[in-house]
XYZ file of N, CA, C and O in Angstrom:
776
model
N 7.715 -0.725 9.693
C 8.858 0.173 9.618
C 8.881 1.068 10.854
O 9.918 1.245 11.476
N 7.733 1.618 11.193
C 7.653 2.479 12.365
C 8.025 1.713 13.629
O 8.713 2.233 14.505
N 7.586 0.484 13.708
C 7.893 -0.350 14.863
C 9.396 -0.569 14.991
O 9.950 -0.546 16.090
N 10.077 -0.751 13.868
C 11.529 -0.936 13.895
C 12.208 0.280 14.495
O 13.181 0.169 15.234
N 11.687 1.465 14.183
C 12.264 2.704 14.717
C 12.179 2.723 16.237
O 13.105 3.147 16.919
N 11.068 2.238 16.766
C 10.856 2.269 18.214
C 11.825 1.367 18.976
O 12.142 1.619 20.132
N 12.308 0.306 18.343
C 13.170 -0.648 19.033
C 14.642 -0.269 19.061
O 15.437 -0.879 19.767
N 15.047 0.730 18.310
C 16.455 1.111 18.296
C 16.887 1.754 19.593
O 16.135 2.494 20.221
N 18.119 1.485 20.010
C 18.648 2.059 21.245
C 19.250 3.449 21.004
O 19.613 4.140 21.938
N 19.358 3.843 19.752
C 19.852 5.166 19.378
C 19.221 5.524 18.039
O 18.637 4.663 17.371
N 19.350 6.801 17.632
C 18.799 7.187 16.333
C 19.410 6.351 15.219
O 18.718 5.859 14.343
N 20.717 6.188 15.273
C 21.422 5.435 14.226
C 20.938 3.979 14.177
O 20.675 3.423 13.126
N 20.813 3.364 15.350
C 20.373 1.967 15.404
C 18.930 1.835 14.903
O 18.599 0.905 14.168
N 18.072 2.780 15.285
C 16.684 2.759 14.821
C 16.621 2.819 13.304
O 15.865 2.083 12.662
N 17.431 3.684 12.725
C 17.442 3.838 11.270
C 17.977 2.578 10.608
O 17.464 2.143 9.573
N 18.987 1.971 11.195
C 19.520 0.713 10.648
C 18.441 -0.361 10.645
O 18.299 -1.108 9.670
N 17.655 -0.442 11.721
C 16.559 -1.417 11.783
C 15.516 -1.121 10.705
O 15.003 -2.032 10.056
N 15.190 0.155 10.534
C 14.210 0.527 9.514
C 14.718 0.181 8.116
O 13.973 -0.358 7.291
N 15.990 0.488 7.847
C 16.572 0.189 6.529
C 16.558 -1.315 6.270
O 16.252 -1.766 5.160
N 16.856 -2.086 7.305
C 16.845 -3.544 7.159
C 15.435 -4.040 6.835
O 15.245 -4.928 5.990
N 14.426 -3.451 7.478
C 13.033 -3.845 7.223
C 12.615 -3.479 5.803
O 11.972 -4.267 5.108
N 12.969 -2.280 5.351
C 12.637 -1.868 3.980
C 13.320 -2.799 2.985
O 12.713 -3.255 2.019
N 14.577 -3.106 3.229
C 15.309 -4.034 2.372
C 14.581 -5.382 2.301
O 14.372 -5.932 1.220
N 14.169 -5.868 3.453
C 13.444 -7.154 3.521
C 12.141 -7.097 2.713
O 11.801 -8.037 1.994
N 11.418 -5.974 2.827
C 10.144 -5.828 2.122
C 10.339 -5.870 0.604
O 9.434 -6.246 -0.130
N 11.523 -5.464 0.152
C 11.800 -5.436 -1.281
C 12.824 -6.499 -1.672
O 13.768 -6.243 -2.406
N 12.605 -7.707 -1.143
C 13.394 -8.871 -1.532
C 14.897 -8.676 -1.308
O 15.719 -9.056 -2.137
N 15.224 -8.035 -0.182
C 16.609 -7.830 0.269
C 17.456 -6.955 -0.646
O 18.671 -7.137 -0.743
N 16.824 -5.987 -1.291
C 17.587 -4.981 -2.031
C 18.396 -4.199 -1.000
O 17.850 -3.744 0.006
N 19.689 -4.029 -1.209
C 20.495 -3.322 -0.212
C 20.136 -1.831 -0.110
O 19.842 -1.185 -1.114
N 20.131 -1.329 1.099
C 19.896 0.090 1.366
C 21.241 0.666 1.807
O 21.735 0.347 2.883
N 21.836 1.496 0.958
C 23.166 2.039 1.250
C 23.128 3.399 1.924
O 24.030 3.740 2.674
N 22.114 4.186 1.627
C 22.030 5.542 2.158
C 20.651 5.759 2.761
O 19.663 5.177 2.321
N 20.581 6.639 3.742
C 19.315 6.951 4.382
C 19.310 8.402 4.832
O 20.360 9.021 5.021
N 18.122 8.928 4.992
C 17.916 10.262 5.551
C 16.588 10.240 6.289
O 15.569 9.877 5.715
N 16.612 10.582 7.547
C 15.404 10.620 8.362
C 15.235 12.047 8.870
O 16.149 12.605 9.470
N 14.079 12.611 8.577
C 13.801 13.997 8.939
C 12.689 14.020 9.974
O 11.627 13.438 9.762
N 12.930 14.704 11.077
C 11.932 14.865 12.117
C 10.915 15.922 11.673
O 11.285 16.915 11.056
N 9.645 15.700 11.990
C 8.612 16.667 11.626
C 8.950 18.082 12.105
O 8.646 19.063 11.438
N 9.558 18.205 13.268
C 9.846 19.539 13.807
C 10.877 20.308 12.989
O 11.016 21.513 13.154
N 11.584 19.635 12.094
C 12.552 20.330 11.240
C 11.897 20.886 9.973
O 12.513 21.635 9.225
N 10.635 20.540 9.739
C 9.950 20.961 8.515
C 9.897 22.484 8.355
O 10.195 22.985 7.266
N 9.536 23.259 9.379
C 9.488 24.708 9.159
C 10.806 25.280 8.627
O 10.801 26.071 7.677
N 11.921 24.873 9.199
C 13.221 25.391 8.759
C 13.544 24.954 7.333
O 13.989 25.766 6.515
N 13.328 23.685 7.026
C 13.623 23.184 5.675
C 12.684 23.793 4.636
O 13.090 24.118 3.526
N 11.433 23.967 5.000
C 10.443 24.579 4.118
C 10.840 26.018 3.787
O 10.814 26.436 2.629
N 11.227 26.771 4.804
C 11.531 28.181 4.606
C 12.845 28.406 3.871
O 13.076 29.503 3.352
N 13.685 27.373 3.799
C 14.930 27.473 3.018
C 14.660 27.779 1.548
O 15.473 28.413 0.883
N 13.540 27.302 1.039
C 13.199 27.528 -0.371
C 12.151 28.632 -0.519
O 11.600 28.825 -1.600
N 11.872 29.344 0.565
C 10.909 30.438 0.502
C 9.468 30.013 0.672
O 8.543 30.732 0.299
N 9.252 28.825 1.227
C 7.896 28.313 1.390
C 7.416 27.611 0.140
O 8.070 27.652 -0.906
N 6.285 26.948 0.260
C 5.756 26.118 -0.824
C 4.276 26.428 -1.010
O 3.546 26.603 -0.034
N 3.850 26.489 -2.274
C 2.438 26.715 -2.582
C 1.761 25.392 -2.915
O 2.307 24.590 -3.677
N 0.586 25.174 -2.332
C -0.203 23.970 -2.607
C -1.660 24.376 -2.790
O -2.087 25.434 -2.324
N -2.410 23.533 -3.475
C -3.852 23.733 -3.610
C -4.531 22.628 -2.810
O -4.237 21.448 -2.994
N -5.414 23.034 -1.922
C -6.122 22.063 -1.090
C -7.072 21.241 -1.957
O -7.565 21.716 -2.982
N -7.315 20.013 -1.524
C -8.187 19.107 -2.260
C -9.660 19.393 -2.046
O -10.042 20.379 -1.413
N -10.466 18.481 -2.544
C -11.929 18.607 -2.457
C -12.405 18.536 -1.008
O -13.323 19.243 -0.610
N -11.794 17.648 -0.242
C -12.124 17.561 1.179
C -10.872 17.892 1.977
O -9.757 17.594 1.553
N -11.083 18.520 3.110
C -9.956 18.915 3.958
C -10.199 18.365 5.359
O -11.269 18.564 5.944
N -9.213 17.679 5.872
C -9.230 17.084 7.202
C -9.662 18.119 8.249
O -9.135 19.238 8.288
N -10.619 17.752 9.097
C -11.129 18.688 10.110
C -10.039 19.137 11.074
O -9.995 20.303 11.474
N -9.150 18.228 11.463
C -8.070 18.611 12.370
C -7.152 19.633 11.713
O -6.673 20.561 12.364
N -6.921 19.495 10.436
C -6.074 20.433 9.713
C -6.742 21.807 9.644
O -6.081 22.836 9.808
N -8.037 21.839 9.450
C -8.764 23.110 9.350
C -8.673 23.932 10.629
O -8.770 25.158 10.584
N -8.476 23.284 11.765
C -8.388 24.023 13.029
C -7.114 24.863 13.121
O -7.056 25.802 13.907
N -6.108 24.565 12.305
C -4.837 25.286 12.382
C -4.820 26.561 11.554
O -4.054 27.475 11.846
N -5.615 26.616 10.511
C -5.653 27.821 9.689
C -6.931 27.832 8.863
O -7.321 26.812 8.298
N -7.544 28.998 8.773
C -8.747 29.113 7.934
C -8.402 28.973 6.456
O -9.284 28.756 5.625
N -7.128 29.080 6.115
C -6.706 28.879 4.727
C -6.846 27.418 4.285
O -6.943 27.135 3.094
N -6.837 26.495 5.241
C -6.959 25.074 4.922
C -8.430 24.734 4.689
O -9.110 24.172 5.537
N -8.921 25.117 3.513
C -10.309 24.826 3.134
C -10.309 24.311 1.696
O -9.364 24.564 0.943
N -11.345 23.593 1.302
C -11.360 22.970 -0.026
C -11.028 23.941 -1.164
O -11.507 25.072 -1.191
N -10.161 23.466 -2.070
C -9.762 24.145 -3.304
C -9.001 25.451 -3.105
O -8.752 26.166 -4.069
N -8.641 25.786 -1.883
C -7.925 27.037 -1.639
C -6.434 26.862 -1.916
O -5.850 25.839 -1.572
N -5.824 27.862 -2.548
C -4.373 27.851 -2.728
C -3.749 28.432 -1.466
O -4.152 29.501 -0.998
N -2.781 27.708 -0.930
C -2.167 28.099 0.339
C -0.659 28.188 0.169
O -0.037 27.285 -0.402
N -0.080 29.283 0.670
C 1.375 29.392 0.730
C 1.795 28.870 2.104
O 1.413 29.422 3.127
N 2.540 27.777 2.090
C 2.980 27.154 3.337
C 4.326 27.741 3.749
O 5.312 27.608 3.032
N 4.334 28.400 4.894
C 5.594 28.850 5.459
C 5.613 28.462 6.930
O 4.570 28.236 7.540
N 6.818 28.330 7.466
C 6.970 27.996 8.876
C 6.143 26.799 9.312
O 6.100 25.765 8.647
N 5.445 26.978 10.435
C 4.690 25.872 11.012
C 3.427 25.528 10.234
O 2.835 24.476 10.453
N 3.014 26.380 9.312
C 1.870 26.025 8.467
C 2.220 24.781 7.641
O 1.391 23.897 7.439
N 3.474 24.705 7.192
C 3.934 23.523 6.451
C 3.930 22.303 7.361
O 3.533 21.199 6.962
N 4.359 22.482 8.592
C 4.381 21.396 9.581
C 2.976 20.806 9.750
O 2.779 19.598 9.671
N 1.987 21.666 9.982
C 0.623 21.182 10.198
C 0.057 20.534 8.939
O -0.624 19.513 9.012
N 0.331 21.119 7.794
C -0.141 20.562 6.528
C 0.372 19.132 6.341
O -0.355 18.252 5.892
N 1.620 18.901 6.709
C 2.237 17.589 6.504
C 1.923 16.583 7.604
O 1.942 15.383 7.367
N 1.652 17.055 8.803
C 1.544 16.140 9.937
C 0.111 15.825 10.371
O -0.199 14.709 10.765
N -0.750 16.799 10.336
C -2.077 16.625 10.925
C -2.956 15.649 10.157
O -2.867 15.533 8.938
N -3.809 14.968 10.921
C -4.867 14.132 10.348
C -5.888 13.864 11.429
O -5.582 13.878 12.617
N -7.105 13.641 11.031
C -8.193 13.361 11.966
C -8.173 11.868 12.275
O -8.593 11.053 11.446
N -7.697 11.524 13.447
C -7.566 10.110 13.807
C -8.920 9.439 14.035
O -8.996 8.227 14.166
N -9.991 10.227 14.060
C -11.328 9.653 14.186
C -11.891 9.201 12.845
O -12.938 8.565 12.789
N -11.215 9.573 11.763
C -11.657 9.204 10.418
C -10.782 8.070 9.911
O -9.558 8.207 9.829
N -11.424 6.959 9.598
C -10.697 5.794 9.109
C -10.018 6.130 7.783
O -10.599 6.768 6.919
N -8.783 5.729 7.645
C -7.971 5.927 6.436
C -7.547 7.376 6.239
O -7.149 7.770 5.147
N -7.606 8.191 7.289
C -7.165 9.584 7.153
C -5.658 9.661 6.888
O -5.173 10.663 6.379
N -4.942 8.602 7.192
C -3.502 8.594 6.904
C -3.250 8.631 5.390
O -2.234 9.158 4.939
N -4.177 8.088 4.602
C -4.032 8.139 3.142
C -4.159 9.566 2.629
O -3.416 9.985 1.739
N -5.119 10.314 3.181
C -5.268 11.718 2.785
C -3.995 12.486 3.137
O -3.522 13.310 2.357
N -3.459 12.213 4.311
C -2.229 12.883 4.720
C -1.075 12.490 3.793
O -0.296 13.339 3.381
N -0.965 11.224 3.451
C 0.096 10.771 2.544
C -0.025 11.462 1.186
O 0.986 11.848 0.584
N -1.250 11.661 0.715
C -1.442 12.363 -0.557
C -1.022 13.818 -0.447
O -0.421 14.369 -1.386
N -1.326 14.459 0.686
C -0.849 15.842 0.899
C 0.675 15.873 0.920
O 1.298 16.783 0.370
N 1.289 14.882 1.551
C 2.746 14.831 1.625
C 3.367 14.685 0.235
O 4.366 15.321 -0.081
N 2.761 13.863 -0.613
C 3.250 13.705 -1.981
C 3.139 15.022 -2.748
O 4.050 15.410 -3.475
N 2.003 15.694 -2.599
C 1.806 16.990 -3.254
C 2.861 17.980 -2.773
O 3.463 18.703 -3.575
N 3.098 17.997 -1.476
C 4.086 18.917 -0.902
C 5.492 18.615 -1.435
O 6.215 19.531 -1.840
N 5.874 17.356 -1.428
C 7.219 16.976 -1.885
C 7.432 17.426 -3.326
O 8.470 17.992 -3.668
N 6.433 17.198 -4.170
C 6.539 17.614 -5.569
C 6.720 19.132 -5.666
O 7.596 19.615 -6.387
N 5.924 19.893 -4.927
C 6.022 21.355 -4.949
C 7.340 21.833 -4.350
O 7.949 22.774 -4.867
N 7.771 21.195 -3.278
C 9.042 21.574 -2.641
C 10.205 21.365 -3.609
O 11.072 22.234 -3.745
N 10.217 20.238 -4.281
C 11.310 19.946 -5.208
C 11.324 20.922 -6.379
O 12.397 21.340 -6.834
N 10.146 21.293 -6.856
C 10.082 22.285 -7.937
C 10.638 23.631 -7.464
O 11.365 24.304 -8.193
N 10.306 23.998 -6.229
C 10.800 25.269 -5.665
C 12.318 25.213 -5.475
O 13.019 26.174 -5.794
N 12.828 24.089 -4.971
C 14.273 23.928 -4.773
C 14.995 23.960 -6.117
O 16.072 24.561 -6.246
N 14.413 23.336 -7.126
C 15.002 23.309 -8.466
C 15.107 24.728 -9.032
O 16.132 25.110 -9.596
N 14.057 25.517 -8.857
C 14.058 26.903 -9.313
C 15.132 27.713 -8.585
O 15.866 28.487 -9.202
N 15.226 27.508 -7.290
C 16.244 28.192 -6.482
C 17.649 27.842 -6.965
O 18.504 28.720 -7.103
N 17.889 26.560 -7.244
C 19.216 26.127 -7.714
C 19.514 26.647 -9.116
O 20.668 26.887 -9.455
N 18.463 26.837 -9.914
C 18.666 27.393 -11.250
C 19.115 28.856 -11.140
O 19.973 29.308 -11.888
N 18.516 29.584 -10.194
C 18.871 30.985 -9.976
C 20.250 31.118 -9.334
O 20.991 32.038 -9.641
N 20.550 30.189 -8.421
C 21.828 30.223 -7.712
C 22.312 28.784 -7.518
O 21.923 28.130 -6.548
N 23.153 28.289 -8.418
C 23.611 26.892 -8.334
C 24.288 26.537 -7.001
O 24.261 25.385 -6.593
N 24.842 27.532 -6.329
C 25.515 27.254 -5.064
C 24.542 27.121 -3.886
O 24.937 26.744 -2.790
N 23.267 27.419 -4.118
C 22.274 27.293 -3.049
C 22.149 25.844 -2.567
O 21.729 25.599 -1.440
N 22.534 24.893 -3.415
C 22.494 23.482 -3.017
C 23.324 23.240 -1.767
O 22.968 22.437 -0.913
N 24.419 23.980 -1.631
C 25.284 23.796 -0.464
C 24.625 24.299 0.812
O 24.728 23.657 1.857
N 23.919 25.429 0.736
C 23.235 25.919 1.936
C 22.059 25.018 2.290
O 21.785 24.770 3.460
N 21.363 24.498 1.266
C 20.265 23.557 1.526
C 20.821 22.309 2.205
O 20.272 21.830 3.203
N 21.921 21.786 1.686
C 22.530 20.587 2.266
C 22.971 20.829 3.711
O 22.689 20.023 4.592
N 23.666 21.952 3.953
C 24.151 22.240 5.320
C 22.999 22.330 6.311
O 23.062 21.778 7.406
N 21.937 23.032 5.927
C 20.781 23.173 6.820
C 20.072 21.831 6.992
O 19.726 21.438 8.106
N 19.877 21.110 5.887
C 19.204 19.814 5.956
C 19.996 18.843 6.825
O 19.428 18.096 7.621
N 21.305 18.851 6.687
C 22.170 17.942 7.451
C 21.997 18.160 8.959
O 22.016 17.211 9.737
N 21.799 19.411 9.356
C 21.589 19.722 10.779
C 20.232 19.244 11.266
O 20.041 19.008 12.453
N 19.277 19.139 10.341
C 17.897 18.830 10.701
C 17.523 17.356 10.554
O 16.380 16.998 10.758
N 18.472 16.512 10.140
C 18.124 15.108 9.926
C 19.251 14.191 10.362
O 20.370 14.625 10.606
N 18.921 12.924 10.437
C 19.917 11.889 10.689
C 20.138 11.207 9.347
O 19.196 10.679 8.747
N 21.368 11.256 8.858
C 21.643 10.729 7.524
C 23.089 10.281 7.405
O 23.941 10.707 8.177
N 23.332 9.425 6.445
C 24.704 9.078 6.093
C 25.026 9.594 4.688
O 26.003 9.193 4.080
N 24.167 10.501 4.166
C 24.417 11.124 2.870
C 25.547 12.143 2.980
O 25.529 13.003 3.863
N 26.511 12.046 2.093
C 27.567 13.043 1.996
C 27.118 14.084 0.960
O 26.174 13.849 0.219
N 27.811 15.207 0.887
C 27.447 16.234 -0.084
C 27.474 15.677 -1.508
O 26.615 15.989 -2.320
N 28.427 14.801 -1.796
C 28.504 14.213 -3.145
C 27.281 13.345 -3.441
O 26.775 13.335 -4.572
N 26.776 12.618 -2.432
C 25.553 11.818 -2.607
C 24.357 12.731 -2.868
O 23.519 12.465 -3.719
N 24.298 13.800 -2.086
C 23.210 14.768 -2.179
C 23.154 15.368 -3.586
O 22.101 15.417 -4.214
N 24.311 15.769 -4.098
C 24.387 16.359 -5.432
C 24.032 15.316 -6.503
O 23.320 15.622 -7.466
N 24.480 14.082 -6.320
C 24.200 13.018 -7.295
C 22.703 12.702 -7.378
O 22.216 12.237 -8.412
N 21.956 12.960 -6.313
C 20.518 12.692 -6.305
C 19.702 13.746 -7.040
O 18.562 13.498 -7.426
N 20.277 14.926 -7.237
C 19.518 16.044 -7.802
C 18.823 15.699 -9.114
O 17.623 15.966 -9.264
N 19.504 15.104 -10.105
C 18.793 14.811 -11.365
C 17.596 13.873 -11.180
O 16.579 14.028 -11.849
N 17.702 12.933 -10.258
C 16.598 11.996 -10.025
C 15.442 12.676 -9.305
O 14.290 12.555 -9.682
N 15.784 13.381 -8.249
C 14.774 14.007 -7.412
C 14.083 15.152 -8.140
O 12.874 15.338 -8.012
N 14.832 15.900 -8.939
C 14.230 17.061 -9.602
C 13.216 16.657 -10.669
O 12.389 17.465 -11.079
N 13.243 15.427 -11.123
C 12.267 14.940 -12.104
C 11.149 14.118 -11.462
O 10.333 13.535 -12.165
N 11.125 14.063 -10.140
C 10.121 13.276 -9.435
C 8.738 13.909 -9.608
O 8.580 15.111 -9.509
N 7.761 13.086 -9.885
C 6.376 13.531 -10.043
C 5.493 12.670 -9.151
O 5.895 11.602 -8.695
N 4.263 13.137 -8.940
C 3.323 12.389 -8.098
C 3.129 10.960 -8.576
O 3.027 10.039 -7.773
N 3.089 10.754 -9.888
C 2.822 9.409 -10.390
C 4.032 8.479 -10.305
O 3.949 7.315 -10.661
N 5.170 8.993 -9.823
C 6.332 8.126 -9.634
C 6.579 7.842 -8.152
O 7.591 7.255 -7.798
N 5.666 8.266 -7.281
C 5.762 7.976 -5.848
C 4.722 6.920 -5.515
O 3.550 7.067 -5.861
N 5.164 5.864 -4.876
C 4.269 4.754 -4.578
C 4.191 4.489 -3.087
O 5.144 4.707 -2.353
N 3.054 3.981 -2.683
C 2.853 3.497 -1.326
C 2.860 1.982 -1.400
O 2.175 1.411 -2.256
N 3.624 1.361 -0.540
C 3.668 -0.103 -0.537
C 2.301 -0.611 -0.099
O 1.785 -0.210 0.948
N 1.673 -1.472 -0.894
C 0.350 -1.976 -0.535
C 0.408 -2.829 0.735
O 1.425 -3.455 1.024
N -0.666 -2.821 1.451
C -0.758 -3.631 2.655
C -2.207 -3.814 3.048
O -3.096 -3.200 2.468
N -2.437 -4.654 4.024
C -3.783 -4.875 4.536
C -3.987 -3.960 5.731
O -3.297 -4.088 6.737
N -4.926 -3.028 5.601
C -5.204 -2.098 6.689
C -6.231 -2.715 7.631
O -7.216 -3.298 7.184
N -5.978 -2.598 8.909
C -6.939 -3.046 9.913
C -7.198 -1.898 10.882
O -6.371 -1.011 11.034
N -8.342 -1.925 11.505
C -8.675 -0.895 12.488
C -8.025 -1.281 13.818
O -8.326 -2.313 14.391
N -7.121 -0.443 14.272
C -6.473 -0.668 15.555
C -7.290 -0.049 16.667
O -8.390 0.479 16.444
N -6.754 -0.074 17.877
C -7.455 0.500 19.016
C -7.655 2.005 18.815
O -8.738 2.530 19.018
N -6.598 2.689 18.372
C -6.703 4.137 18.170
C -6.539 4.539 16.710
O -7.194 5.440 16.230
N -5.615 3.908 16.002
C -5.326 4.257 14.615
C -5.510 3.029 13.739
O -5.489 1.909 14.213
N -5.652 3.285 12.433
C -5.605 2.137 11.529
C -4.154 1.688 11.433
O -3.232 2.475 11.618
N -3.964 0.415 11.169
C -2.624 -0.158 11.117
C -2.494 -1.002 9.862
O -3.472 -1.515 9.344
N -1.280 -1.126 9.386
C -1.013 -2.058 8.297
C -0.616 -3.380 8.918
O 0.356 -3.458 9.659
N -1.389 -4.401 8.623
C -1.117 -5.712 9.204
C 0.061 -6.381 8.506
O 0.916 -6.958 9.150
N 0.110 -6.301 7.196
C 1.168 -6.954 6.433
C 1.531 -6.081 5.241
O 0.658 -5.576 4.572
N 2.785 -5.936 5.007
C 3.205 -5.311 3.751
C 3.223 -6.416 2.712
O 3.760 -7.489 2.953
N 2.626 -6.173 1.587
C 2.574 -7.181 0.537
C 3.839 -7.064 -0.304
O 3.928 -6.272 -1.228
N 4.836 -7.837 0.066
C 6.174 -7.738 -0.501
C 6.179 -7.842 -2.013
O 6.790 -7.036 -2.704
N 5.490 -8.811 -2.578
C 5.542 -9.020 -4.017
C 5.068 -7.798 -4.787
O 5.654 -7.410 -5.789
N 4.000 -7.149 -4.313
C 3.469 -5.980 -5.013
C 4.482 -4.843 -4.995
O 4.694 -4.170 -5.992
N 5.123 -4.615 -3.852
C 6.123 -3.563 -3.751
C 7.336 -3.868 -4.594
O 7.891 -3.000 -5.266
N 7.753 -5.106 -4.609
C 8.927 -5.533 -5.366
C 8.698 -5.337 -6.865
O 9.568 -4.870 -7.583
N 7.488 -5.651 -7.322
C 7.164 -5.453 -8.734
C 7.263 -3.987 -9.128
O 7.735 -3.665 -10.213
N 6.852 -3.082 -8.256
C 6.918 -1.648 -8.555
C 8.358 -1.207 -8.774
O 8.635 -0.381 -9.623
N 9.286 -1.744 -7.992
C 10.702 -1.368 -8.114
C 11.208 -1.711 -9.498
O 11.918 -0.928 -10.121
N 10.819 -2.842 -10.016
C 11.323 -3.287 -11.300
C 10.559 -2.773 -12.501
O 11.034 -2.835 -13.613
N 9.343 -2.267 -12.299
C 8.576 -1.772 -13.425
C 8.695 -0.267 -13.602
O 8.130 0.295 -14.523
N 9.419 0.416 -12.722
C 9.564 1.876 -12.855
C 11.008 2.247 -13.073
O 11.900 1.510 -12.945
């Protein structure tokens, strides 16, 4: 998927290539809508909901610890601004499979972010419009406001156990671990069993 992004001649073309690859991985299920968010937009989107609280895991990536002393095992951290950026992006590339730890942090963050956004919308139902306007500026998407609103019931009930990583064969690359093959059948089964 990442490779498809690199081959696009524009942001839109890159996203079209990525959507086509995801569709292919899931037995050609059509992809009608997309949203791609750049890591650098995370501080602004995070602060829209007043920041997010997370609890650090048993082990904490050494590269992540260099950004804040708050990033230590079992510590509760309020992520605001660039602290959210580092929490979501950093990983120790010298540690094999550190991308999995980062993916788990990202899942934890998404769950907490959605809970915070849901609370905000409960307090002020019109806040969805300001979230959408700000998000639209920070991402490349073909989502309209009506699509965004239609997703709320699905997204607001999202939990960690309903987020899946497509299985693949990991190999050690020159600098990073890489997925050699996405196992299409395993991913396709998840779509139909959830």
